[in-house]
Amino acid sequence: MIGHGFMGAAHSQGWRVAPRFFDLPLDPTMALLVGRDASAAAAAAERWGWQESADDWRAVIERDDIDLIDIVTPGDSHAEIAIAALAAGKHVLCEKPLANTVEEAVAMADAAATAAERGIAAMVGFTYRRVPAVTYARDLVAEGRLGEIRQVRAAYLQDWLSDAEAPLTWRLDKDRAGSGALGDIGAHAVDMAQFITGLSLESVSGVMETLVAERPRMASSVGLSGTASSERGPVTVDDLALFTGRFESGALGSFEASRFATGRKNALRIEIAGSLGALSFDLEAMNELQFFDATAPAELQGFTRIIVTEPGHPYTGSWWPAGHMLGYEHGFSHQVKDLVDAIAGGTQPTPSFADGLQVQRVLDAVERSSDSGSAWTPVGS
Ligand code: SOE
C-alpha cells in the first residue's frame, strides 16, 4: 500500500478484515506500506498491521514478492504510480478520483487496458458502490423494479469547511487534489448515480465556487482538517459545485457537492424516480434503503424503509445477524473481496479504470461548463 493517511487506515482495515469474514479464493498478505517519511511509514505499518515499511515506492514495485499495489496517496501521484505498477505486472487498486486530469486518466485507462491483456487487474476505489444498500439499489433497478428512470437527485454534503478558519489541507490545493468538493466528493455522487441507474451522463451544466478564498496554513493534520498556523494561503479549488446533467437515456439529474453544508457530516444522498417506483438513500443512515413501489394499490403506497442487513442482501450474510448494522469500514472489506475474487477468477474488477476515466470526464465537463457561464457541455468519450 502506498500512502497512509485516512484512506490508508480504511484500506488497511479492508485488507485485514475481509479474509476473516469472506471465503476468499486467495490469501492476501499485508506485505509492505510505503510513505515518503520513513519513520512515519514505519509507525503506520506497525499500527495498521503491515509486515514491512519503505520510503521508495519505485523500488517496491520492482519486487518479485509483491503482486498488488494499493494506491491511497493524493491524486497528484496516482497516474505515475499506477502506470509504473501496471507496467511492472502488478495488479492495482487506486483511490478515487482516478486522477487529477482527464489526460492522466486516459493514460491510466490505456495502461490498464494493456495490462488486462496480460491478466493484470486494475480497479478504482469508488467504495460506496459496495455499501450493501447501494448495491441492492442497483440490483432493484437492474431487475426493472423502478421501470424507466426519469429523474435523479444526488448530493454529497459535508461541512468541515464551514468554519472559515479551518486550515488549508492538501485537499484545498489544486496541484495536489486536482479539484475541490467536485473531485473529492462530487465524484462519488456521479459514480453512484451512474452505477445505480446503469446510465452514463452525456452532458452537464454547472457552477462552481470557492466560498472562502484564503485560509490559515496547516500546522499539523488532524482527521480531515488540522491545526492552523499564523500564516495564510490561498484556496485553489472549489468549495461548492452544483450541476445538472442529462443521462444517455434522456433522464435528468441534479447534483450537489458541498463542504459548506452546515450540519451535514457525510450525507451522500441519492433519490431516483422511475415509472414504476423510486429509491432513496442517505449515507448518514447507511443501512437503510427507502423503496416506493408505484405498482402497489394507491391506498398502500408509501416509501418502505428497508433495513439492508438480511442474509439475502448483498455482502451482509457474511457479517452479523439481520439488524446488527454495518458501518463505513465494511465497504472497504467488500472492495477487497470483489477485487480478490476478480483476480482469482481471471476477470476484470469494477469499477475499472475506464469507469474512473468516464467519471473524470464528467468532472472535467462540469469545470468547463462553470468556466463558460454554465453552458451545457458534452461529457465526451
Ligand atoms: C473527504 O471529503 C472524504 O474523506 C473523501 O475524500 C472521501 O472520498 C469520502 O468518502 C469521505 O470524505
PDB file of N, CA and C in Angstrom, residues 225-294:
ATOM      1  N   SER A 225      -9.106  17.623   8.732  1.00  0.00           N
ATOM      2  CA  SER A 225      -8.647  19.002   8.819  1.00  0.00           C
ATOM      3  C   SER A 225      -7.315  19.038   9.584  1.00  0.00           C
ATOM      4  N   GLY A 226      -7.136  20.001  10.484  1.00  0.00           N
ATOM      5  CA  GLY A 226      -5.877  20.075  11.211  1.00  0.00           C
ATOM      6  C   GLY A 226      -5.803  21.312  12.058  1.00  0.00           C
ATOM      7  N   THR A 227      -4.618  21.594  12.601  1.00  0.00           N
ATOM      8  CA  THR A 227      -4.470  22.813  13.398  1.00  0.00           C
ATOM      9  C   THR A 227      -3.853  23.898  12.524  1.00  0.00           C
ATOM     10  N   ALA A 228      -4.222  25.155  12.832  1.00  0.00           N
ATOM     11  CA  ALA A 228      -3.824  26.282  11.978  1.00  0.00           C
ATOM     12  C   ALA A 228      -2.505  26.894  12.435  1.00  0.00           C
ATOM     13  N   SER A 229      -1.732  27.398  11.464  1.00  0.00           N
ATOM     14  CA  SER A 229      -0.547  28.190  11.809  1.00  0.00           C
ATOM     15  C   SER A 229      -0.927  29.675  11.652  1.00  0.00           C
ATOM     16  N   SER A 230       0.004  30.590  11.896  1.00  0.00           N
ATOM     17  CA  SER A 230      -0.346  32.017  11.807  1.00  0.00           C
ATOM     18  C   SER A 230      -0.266  32.530  10.363  1.00  0.00           C
ATOM     19  N   GLU A 231       0.375  31.779   9.488  1.00  0.00           N
ATOM     20  CA  GLU A 231       0.483  32.179   8.071  1.00  0.00           C
ATOM     21  C   GLU A 231      -0.799  31.839   7.308  1.00  0.00           C
ATOM     22  N   ARG A 232      -1.114  32.614   6.265  1.00  0.00           N
ATOM     23  CA  ARG A 232      -2.313  32.299   5.471  1.00  0.00           C
ATOM     24  C   ARG A 232      -1.916  31.965   4.031  1.00  0.00           C
ATOM     25  N   GLY A 233      -2.801  31.274   3.328  1.00  0.00           N
ATOM     26  CA  GLY A 233      -2.523  30.919   1.941  1.00  0.00           C
ATOM     27  C   GLY A 233      -3.828  30.793   1.176  1.00  0.00           C
ATOM     28  N   PRO A 234      -3.737  30.749  -0.172  1.00  0.00           N
ATOM     29  CA  PRO A 234      -4.944  30.703  -0.996  1.00  0.00           C
ATOM     30  C   PRO A 234      -5.569  29.307  -1.103  1.00  0.00           C
ATOM     31  N   VAL A 235      -6.889  29.273  -1.163  1.00  0.00           N
ATOM     32  CA  VAL A 235      -7.606  28.040  -1.504  1.00  0.00           C
ATOM     33  C   VAL A 235      -7.672  28.019  -3.037  1.00  0.00           C
ATOM     34  N   THR A 236      -7.190  26.970  -3.658  1.00  0.00           N
ATOM     35  CA  THR A 236      -7.111  26.965  -5.126  1.00  0.00           C
ATOM     36  C   THR A 236      -8.115  26.000  -5.766  1.00  0.00           C
ATOM     37  N   VAL A 237      -9.050  25.505  -4.970  1.00  0.00           N
ATOM     38  CA  VAL A 237     -10.076  24.602  -5.518  1.00  0.00           C
ATOM     39  C   VAL A 237     -11.473  25.109  -5.155  1.00  0.00           C
ATOM     40  N   ASP A 238     -12.483  24.470  -5.737  1.00  0.00           N
ATOM     41  CA  ASP A 238     -13.879  24.803  -5.438  1.00  0.00           C
ATOM     42  C   ASP A 238     -14.291  24.279  -4.062  1.00  0.00           C
ATOM     43  N   ASP A 239     -15.146  25.049  -3.397  1.00  0.00           N
ATOM     44  CA  ASP A 239     -15.742  24.610  -2.129  1.00  0.00           C
ATOM     45  C   ASP A 239     -17.111  23.990  -2.378  1.00  0.00           C
ATOM     46  N   LEU A 240     -17.749  24.443  -3.449  1.00  0.00           N
ATOM     47  CA  LEU A 240     -19.147  24.059  -3.713  1.00  0.00           C
ATOM     48  C   LEU A 240     -19.322  23.907  -5.228  1.00  0.00           C
ATOM     49  N   ALA A 241     -19.889  22.811  -5.646  1.00  0.00           N
ATOM     50  CA  ALA A 241     -20.168  22.594  -7.074  1.00  0.00           C
ATOM     51  C   ALA A 241     -21.615  22.127  -7.225  1.00  0.00           C
ATOM     52  N   LEU A 242     -22.357  22.793  -8.085  1.00  0.00           N
ATOM     53  CA  LEU A 242     -23.749  22.415  -8.355  1.00  0.00           C
ATOM     54  C   LEU A 242     -23.866  22.182  -9.852  1.00  0.00           C
ATOM     55  N   PHE A 243     -24.508  21.101 -10.243  1.00  0.00           N
ATOM     56  CA  PHE A 243     -24.724  20.943 -11.689  1.00  0.00           C
ATOM     57  C   PHE A 243     -25.936  20.093 -12.010  1.00  0.00           C
ATOM     58  N   THR A 244     -26.430  20.300 -13.204  1.00  0.00           N
ATOM     59  CA  THR A 244     -27.475  19.424 -13.731  1.00  0.00           C
ATOM     60  C   THR A 244     -26.853  18.585 -14.843  1.00  0.00           C
ATOM     61  N   GLY A 245     -27.416  17.410 -15.065  1.00  0.00           N
ATOM     62  CA  GLY A 245     -26.848  16.530 -16.071  1.00  0.00           C
ATOM     63  C   GLY A 245     -27.935  15.803 -16.833  1.00  0.00           C
ATOM     64  N   ARG A 246     -27.627  15.509 -18.084  1.00  0.00           N
ATOM     65  CA  ARG A 246     -28.546  14.723 -18.906  1.00  0.00           C
ATOM     66  C   ARG A 246     -27.911  13.350 -19.122  1.00  0.00           C
ATOM     67  N   PHE A 247     -28.657  12.289 -18.770  1.00  0.00           N
ATOM     68  CA  PHE A 247     -28.156  10.929 -18.969  1.00  0.00           C
ATOM     69  C   PHE A 247     -28.398  10.500 -20.415  1.00  0.00           C
ATOM     70  N   GLU A 248     -27.714   9.430 -20.823  1.00  0.00           N
ATOM     71  CA  GLU A 248     -27.820   8.944 -22.206  1.00  0.00           C
ATOM     72  C   GLU A 248     -29.256   8.604 -22.580  1.00  0.00           C
ATOM     73  N   SER A 249     -30.091   8.242 -21.599  1.00  0.00           N
ATOM     74  CA  SER A 249     -31.475   7.851 -21.890  1.00  0.00           C
ATOM     75  C   SER A 249     -32.398   9.059 -22.037  1.00  0.00           C
ATOM     76  N   GLY A 250     -31.863  10.247 -21.674  1.00  0.00           N
ATOM     77  CA  GLY A 250     -32.715  11.441 -21.662  1.00  0.00           C
ATOM     78  C   GLY A 250     -33.153  11.811 -20.253  1.00  0.00           C
ATOM     79  N   ALA A 251     -32.962  10.907 -19.276  1.00  0.00           N
ATOM     80  CA  ALA A 251     -33.287  11.239 -17.880  1.00  0.00           C
ATOM     81  C   ALA A 251     -32.434  12.421 -17.432  1.00  0.00           C
ATOM     82  N   LEU A 252     -32.970  13.173 -16.477  1.00  0.00           N
ATOM     83  CA  LEU A 252     -32.231  14.339 -15.979  1.00  0.00           C
ATOM     84  C   LEU A 252     -31.790  14.101 -14.549  1.00  0.00           C
ATOM     85  N   GLY A 253     -30.658  14.726 -14.179  1.00  0.00           N
ATOM     86  CA  GLY A 253     -30.166  14.610 -12.812  1.00  0.00           C
ATOM     87  C   GLY A 253     -29.716  15.952 -12.284  1.00  0.00           C
ATOM     88  N   SER A 254     -29.863  16.150 -10.977  1.00  0.00           N
ATOM     89  CA  SER A 254     -29.277  17.342 -10.346  1.00  0.00           C
ATOM     90  C   SER A 254     -28.270  16.861  -9.306  1.00  0.00           C
ATOM     91  N   PHE A 255     -27.159  17.567  -9.206  1.00  0.00           N
ATOM     92  CA  PHE A 255     -26.042  17.127  -8.363  1.00  0.00           C
ATOM     93  C   PHE A 255     -25.527  18.292  -7.526  1.00  0.00           C
ATOM     94  N   GLU A 256     -25.159  17.988  -6.289  1.00  0.00           N
ATOM     95  CA  GLU A 256     -24.533  18.985  -5.409  1.00  0.00           C
ATOM     96  C   GLU A 256     -23.322  18.342  -4.760  1.00  0.00           C
ATOM     97  N   ALA A 257     -22.232  19.088  -4.665  1.00  0.00           N
ATOM     98  CA  ALA A 257     -21.072  18.637  -3.876  1.00  0.00           C
ATOM     99  C   ALA A 257     -20.647  19.816  -3.028  1.00  0.00           C
ATOM    100  N   SER A 258     -20.768  19.678  -1.718  1.00  0.00           N
ATOM    101  CA  SER A 258     -20.500  20.812  -0.837  1.00  0.00           C
ATOM    102  C   SER A 258     -19.752  20.393   0.407  1.00  0.00           C
ATOM    103  N   ARG A 259     -18.780  21.232   0.788  1.00  0.00           N
ATOM    104  CA  ARG A 259     -18.109  21.064   2.085  1.00  0.00           C
ATOM    105  C   ARG A 259     -18.554  22.189   3.033  1.00  0.00           C
ATOM    106  N   PHE A 260     -19.601  22.881   2.608  1.00  0.00           N
ATOM    107  CA  PHE A 260     -20.137  24.004   3.385  1.00  0.00           C
ATOM    108  C   PHE A 260     -21.589  23.760   3.788  1.00  0.00           C
ATOM    109  N   ALA A 261     -22.014  22.510   3.792  1.00  0.00           N
ATOM    110  CA  ALA A 261     -23.416  22.202   4.095  1.00  0.00           C
ATOM    111  C   ALA A 261     -23.548  22.051   5.609  1.00  0.00           C
ATOM    112  N   THR A 262     -23.559  23.174   6.292  1.00  0.00           N
ATOM    113  CA  THR A 262     -23.519  23.192   7.763  1.00  0.00           C
ATOM    114  C   THR A 262     -24.467  22.153   8.377  1.00  0.00           C
ATOM    115  N   GLY A 263     -23.916  21.315   9.224  1.00  0.00           N
ATOM    116  CA  GLY A 263     -24.734  20.303   9.904  1.00  0.00           C
ATOM    117  C   GLY A 263     -24.733  18.953   9.204  1.00  0.00           C
ATOM    118  N   ARG A 264     -24.333  18.922   7.949  1.00  0.00           N
ATOM    119  CA  ARG A 264     -24.282  17.645   7.211  1.00  0.00           C
ATOM    120  C   ARG A 264     -22.847  17.131   7.258  1.00  0.00           C
ATOM    121  N   LYS A 265     -22.648  15.982   7.877  1.00  0.00           N
ATOM    122  CA  LYS A 265     -21.290  15.491   8.103  1.00  0.00           C
ATOM    123  C   LYS A 265     -20.773  14.651   6.942  1.00  0.00           C
ATOM    124  N   ASN A 266     -21.590  13.739   6.488  1.00  0.00           N
ATOM    125  CA  ASN A 266     -21.146  12.887   5.371  1.00  0.00           C
ATOM    126  C   ASN A 266     -22.388  12.354   4.666  1.00  0.00           C
ATOM    127  N   ALA A 267     -23.232  13.308   4.235  1.00  0.00           N
ATOM    128  CA  ALA A 267     -24.539  12.956   3.682  1.00  0.00           C
ATOM    129  C   ALA A 267     -24.440  12.773   2.163  1.00  0.00           C
ATOM    130  N   LEU A 268     -24.110  11.561   1.767  1.00  0.00           N
ATOM    131  CA  LEU A 268     -24.166  11.224   0.336  1.00  0.00           C
ATOM    132  C   LEU A 268     -25.570  10.700   0.096  1.00  0.00           C
ATOM    133  N   ARG A 269     -26.354  11.522  -0.587  1.00  0.00           N
ATOM    134  CA  ARG A 269     -27.778  11.192  -0.745  1.00  0.00           C
ATOM    135  C   ARG A 269     -28.112  10.999  -2.215  1.00  0.00           C
ATOM    136  N   ILE A 270     -28.986  10.056  -2.454  1.00  0.00           N
ATOM    137  CA  ILE A 270     -29.445   9.901  -3.836  1.00  0.00           C
ATOM    138  C   ILE A 270     -30.909   9.498  -3.822  1.00  0.00           C
ATOM    139  N   GLU A 271     -31.665  10.103  -4.722  1.00  0.00           N
ATOM    140  CA  GLU A 271     -33.065   9.732  -4.890  1.00  0.00           C
ATOM    141  C   GLU A 271     -33.294   9.530  -6.383  1.00  0.00           C
ATOM    142  N   ILE A 272     -33.910   8.400  -6.700  1.00  0.00           N
ATOM    143  CA  ILE A 272     -34.088   8.041  -8.110  1.00  0.00           C
ATOM    144  C   ILE A 272     -35.563   7.768  -8.348  1.00  0.00           C
ATOM    145  N   ALA A 273     -36.123   8.446  -9.327  1.00  0.00           N
ATOM    146  CA  ALA A 273     -37.554   8.287  -9.614  1.00  0.00           C
ATOM    147  C   ALA A 273     -37.739   7.619 -10.971  1.00  0.00           C
ATOM    148  N   GLY A 274     -38.543   6.557 -10.983  1.00  0.00           N
ATOM    149  CA  GLY A 274     -38.818   5.853 -12.230  1.00  0.00           C
ATOM    150  C   GLY A 274     -40.310   5.705 -12.465  1.00  0.00           C
ATOM    151  N   SER A 275     -40.653   5.104 -13.594  1.00  0.00           N
ATOM    152  CA  SER A 275     -42.067   4.983 -13.948  1.00  0.00           C
ATOM    153  C   SER A 275     -42.803   3.992 -13.034  1.00  0.00           C
ATOM    154  N   LEU A 276     -42.092   3.034 -12.411  1.00  0.00           N
ATOM    155  CA  LEU A 276     -42.739   2.028 -11.577  1.00  0.00           C
ATOM    156  C   LEU A 276     -42.408   2.160 -10.095  1.00  0.00           C
ATOM    157  N   GLY A 277     -41.468   3.035  -9.763  1.00  0.00           N
ATOM    158  CA  GLY A 277     -41.097   3.136  -8.358  1.00  0.00           C
ATOM    159  C   GLY A 277     -39.977   4.131  -8.152  1.00  0.00           C
ATOM    160  N   ALA A 278     -39.528   4.235  -6.911  1.00  0.00           N
ATOM    161  CA  ALA A 278     -38.474   5.200  -6.574  1.00  0.00           C
ATOM    162  C   ALA A 278     -37.621   4.634  -5.444  1.00  0.00           C
ATOM    163  N   LEU A 279     -36.402   5.173  -5.336  1.00  0.00           N
ATOM    164  CA  LEU A 279     -35.462   4.754  -4.299  1.00  0.00           C
ATOM    165  C   LEU A 279     -34.848   5.978  -3.656  1.00  0.00           C
ATOM    166  N   SER A 280     -34.531   5.875  -2.380  1.00  0.00           N
ATOM    167  CA  SER A 280     -33.872   6.977  -1.709  1.00  0.00           C
ATOM    168  C   SER A 280     -32.857   6.420  -0.723  1.00  0.00           C
ATOM    169  N   PHE A 281     -31.641   7.007  -0.712  1.00  0.00           N
ATOM    170  CA  PHE A 281     -30.557   6.526   0.154  1.00  0.00           C
ATOM    171  C   PHE A 281     -29.812   7.717   0.717  1.00  0.00           C
ATOM    172  N   ASP A 282     -29.375   7.583   1.970  1.00  0.00           N
ATOM    173  CA  ASP A 282     -28.554   8.623   2.601  1.00  0.00           C
ATOM    174  C   ASP A 282     -27.460   7.914   3.389  1.00  0.00           C
ATOM    175  N   LEU A 283     -26.221   8.205   3.059  1.00  0.00           N
ATOM    176  CA  LEU A 283     -25.093   7.531   3.720  1.00  0.00           C
ATOM    177  C   LEU A 283     -25.101   7.749   5.230  1.00  0.00           C
ATOM    178  N   GLU A 284     -25.725   8.828   5.705  1.00  0.00           N
ATOM    179  CA  GLU A 284     -25.786   9.043   7.153  1.00  0.00           C
ATOM    180  C   GLU A 284     -26.743   8.049   7.838  1.00  0.00           C
ATOM    181  N   ALA A 285     -27.486   7.306   7.029  1.00  0.00           N
ATOM    182  CA  ALA A 285     -28.306   6.193   7.570  1.00  0.00           C
ATOM    183  C   ALA A 285     -28.039   5.004   6.646  1.00  0.00           C
ATOM    184  N   MET A 286     -26.777   4.567   6.633  1.00  0.00           N
ATOM    185  CA  MET A 286     -26.291   3.734   5.533  1.00  0.00           C
ATOM    186  C   MET A 286     -26.822   2.308   5.493  1.00  0.00           C
ATOM    187  N   ASN A 287     -27.480   1.851   6.541  1.00  0.00           N
ATOM    188  CA  ASN A 287     -28.068   0.509   6.495  1.00  0.00           C
ATOM    189  C   ASN A 287     -29.475   0.514   5.906  1.00  0.00           C
ATOM    190  N   GLU A 288     -29.974   1.702   5.566  1.00  0.00           N
ATOM    191  CA  GLU A 288     -31.368   1.807   5.121  1.00  0.00           C
ATOM    192  C   GLU A 288     -31.484   2.170   3.637  1.00  0.00           C
ATOM    193  N   LEU A 289     -32.485   1.592   3.018  1.00  0.00           N
ATOM    194  CA  LEU A 289     -32.852   1.983   1.659  1.00  0.00           C
ATOM    195  C   LEU A 289     -34.355   2.219   1.667  1.00  0.00           C
ATOM    196  N   GLN A 290     -34.787   3.360   1.149  1.00  0.00           N
ATOM    197  CA  GLN A 290     -36.218   3.653   1.049  1.00  0.00           C
ATOM    198  C   GLN A 290     -36.667   3.258  -0.351  1.00  0.00           C
ATOM    199  N   PHE A 291     -37.722   2.443  -0.413  1.00  0.00           N
ATOM    200  CA  PHE A 291     -38.219   1.978  -1.721  1.00  0.00           C
ATOM    201  C   PHE A 291     -39.707   2.297  -1.831  1.00  0.00           C
ATOM    202  N   PHE A 292     -40.093   2.912  -2.922  1.00  0.00           N
ATOM    203  CA  PHE A 292     -41.502   3.221  -3.175  1.00  0.00           C
ATOM    204  C   PHE A 292     -41.952   2.394  -4.368  1.00  0.00           C
ATOM    205  N   ASP A 293     -42.991   1.596  -4.156  1.00  0.00           N
ATOM    206  CA  ASP A 293     -43.497   0.732  -5.222  1.00  0.00           C
ATOM    207  C   ASP A 293     -44.764   1.372  -5.796  1.00  0.00           C
ATOM    208  N   ALA A 294     -44.642   1.961  -6.960  1.00  0.00           N
ATOM    209  CA  ALA A 294     -45.786   2.659  -7.564  1.00  0.00           C
ATOM    210  C   ALA A 294     -46.794   1.693  -8.171  1.00  0.00           C
TER     211      ALA A 294
END
